[in-house]
Amino acid sequence: MDGQWDVVVVGLGYVGLPLAVAAAAAGMRVAGLDQDAARVAQLRAGTSYIDDVRDEEIVLAVARGFVATVDPAVLTRADAVVICVPTPLRNAEPDLSAVLESVRMAAIRLRPGALVVLESTTYPGTTTDVVLPILAGTGRQVGADFLLAYSPERIDPGNPGLQLSNTPKIVGGVTARCAAAASELYGRMVQKVVVVSNPAVAELAKLLENTYRQVNIALVNDLAVYCARRGIDVWEVVEAAGTKPFGFHSFRPGPGVGGHCIPVDPMYLTFSGYGAGHRFRLVEQAQEINERMPHFVVDRIVGLLHGRRPVRDARILLLGATYKPDLADDRGAAIVPIAEGLIELGAAPEFHDPYVRQITVRDRVLRRVPRLDESVRAADIVVLLQPHSAYDLVAISDAAALLFDTSGRVVGDGAIRL
C-alpha cells in the first residue's frame, strides 16, 4: 500500500466515527471526511459528539495521526475508502442520495487499486447495480483497477460489552480479490471477519438482522395490547416464557420502536421485495403494530386519568426523550408521537430527560421541567418512557400520584405497567 492514508472514512456519524477511531487504534493511517464543518472542528479540538466515543478516544486518535476534514482531496491518496453515510427513508422509499454523492466523489479521485467498501444499510443489489457502475464508469475494471465490497455496520449504541472489535464483521466482495482485500482491512480492526459469497448476501443479512428484531418486538407489543385488555401482566408473561432454555428469545414491549435501524431497515427489505414481485406481509404487519404503540400509550394515559382529571386539564410528565436508555440519541424516540397524540387531545405534556434539552412537536417546543422531584410530585400522571440509570425509580414511584411505566422496570405496586 502506497497511499498516504490506509483508510478514509466518508461520513463521521454514529457508524463512521467509531470505525475511524478503531482503525486509528489499530495503528492505521486514518482520515475522516465529512461535509459538516462543525463536526470536523469538534473532532480536531478533541471533542466527541457520539455517545459511544469518548473525548479521550478522539484525543488519542488525533495523536496517532487521525485527521478529520471536509476536503475530498484526501480520497486521492487512500488505499481504502469506507462509505458510512446515512440512508434514510423518503416517502417510504430508500433515499440513497448521500451514498450516490459519496461514490461519485470517490470515483473521480480514486487511486489505482484502491478498495471501496459500502457500510451504509441498503437493499440487496445496491453495491453491484448502483455503486459498481459509477466506479466503473470511466472504463475501469472491478477486481483489477479498483476493488469493491459491502460490509454492513453492526453498532449497538450504549452497549459497552459489544464494540467494533469483538463483533463479527460480514464482508461480501464483488470478486474474490475484492473480498480478500476487505477481509484484510477489517481483520486489522476486528477479531473475526465472516466472508460471504457476494455483496447481496451481506446486504440482505443486515436487513434480516434488524427485521428479525422488528418482527419479534411487534409480536410482544401486540401481546402487551392483548394483556392490557385481559388484565394480565405482560412482563410476567415474558419473564416466565424466558425461563425456557431452548427455542425462545425474550423481547420486551415498549412505547414505540425508535432509533436509526429498526424503523427503517425492514422498509428496505419490503422495497426490495416489491422490485422482485414479492411482498413481505409479515414485515408490513410488524411495522404497523409497532407504529401503533405510541397511540396505544396515549389511550392508556387517557384511560388512567379517567375519573381523576380530564386529559386536557391534567399535568402530564413524560420521562425519557431518547430511543434507548442512557443515550443522548433521540432519533425516532416514542416521546414525539406520544406528545403529539396528547396535544391533539388538548393536553400540554411536559418532559424531562438528563440527556435531551429540547423536544419539538409540530413546531411546538415541549416544556422541559427544571426540577424533576418537584415536577413528579406535582404531576397528575408520570409516564416513564425510558428508564435512564439517572432516574431513581423507587423515589419516582413513591412520589408520583400515578406512575405509568412503559418500560416494565418498576416493580411492586407503585406503578401501572404497560
XYZ file of N, CA, C and O in Angstrom, residues 88-96 267-268 271:
48
model
N -31.597 7.192 4.804
C -32.921 7.286 5.413
C -34.017 6.897 4.420
O -33.743 6.525 3.274
N -35.234 6.980 4.890
C -36.389 6.774 4.019
C -36.955 8.117 3.606
O -36.991 9.058 4.393
N -37.395 8.200 2.385
C -38.077 9.393 1.891
C -39.352 8.932 1.188
O -39.288 8.211 0.206
N -40.490 9.334 1.731
C -41.784 8.873 1.209
C -41.848 7.344 1.181
O -42.309 6.729 0.215
N -41.358 6.728 2.280
C -41.382 5.279 2.484
C -40.490 4.516 1.514
O -40.605 3.289 1.400
N -39.594 5.205 0.809
C -38.676 4.530 -0.095
C -37.235 4.903 0.263
O -36.974 5.984 0.800
N -36.269 4.004 -0.006
C -34.871 4.271 0.323
C -34.340 5.527 -0.361
O -34.574 5.737 -1.547
N -33.642 6.322 0.399
C -33.005 7.522 -0.126
C -31.500 7.284 -0.153
O -30.828 7.331 0.877
N -30.972 7.019 -1.328
C -29.542 6.732 -1.488
C -28.751 7.945 -1.948
O -27.607 7.812 -2.403
N -38.018 -1.606 6.027
C -38.632 -0.971 4.869
C -37.777 -1.155 3.617
O -38.297 -1.198 2.490
N -36.471 -1.274 3.809
C -35.587 -1.565 2.674
C -35.871 -2.973 2.150
O -35.812 -3.242 0.951
N -39.167 -2.858 0.258
C -38.935 -2.165 -1.008
C -38.279 -3.112 -2.010
O -38.679 -3.191 -3.183
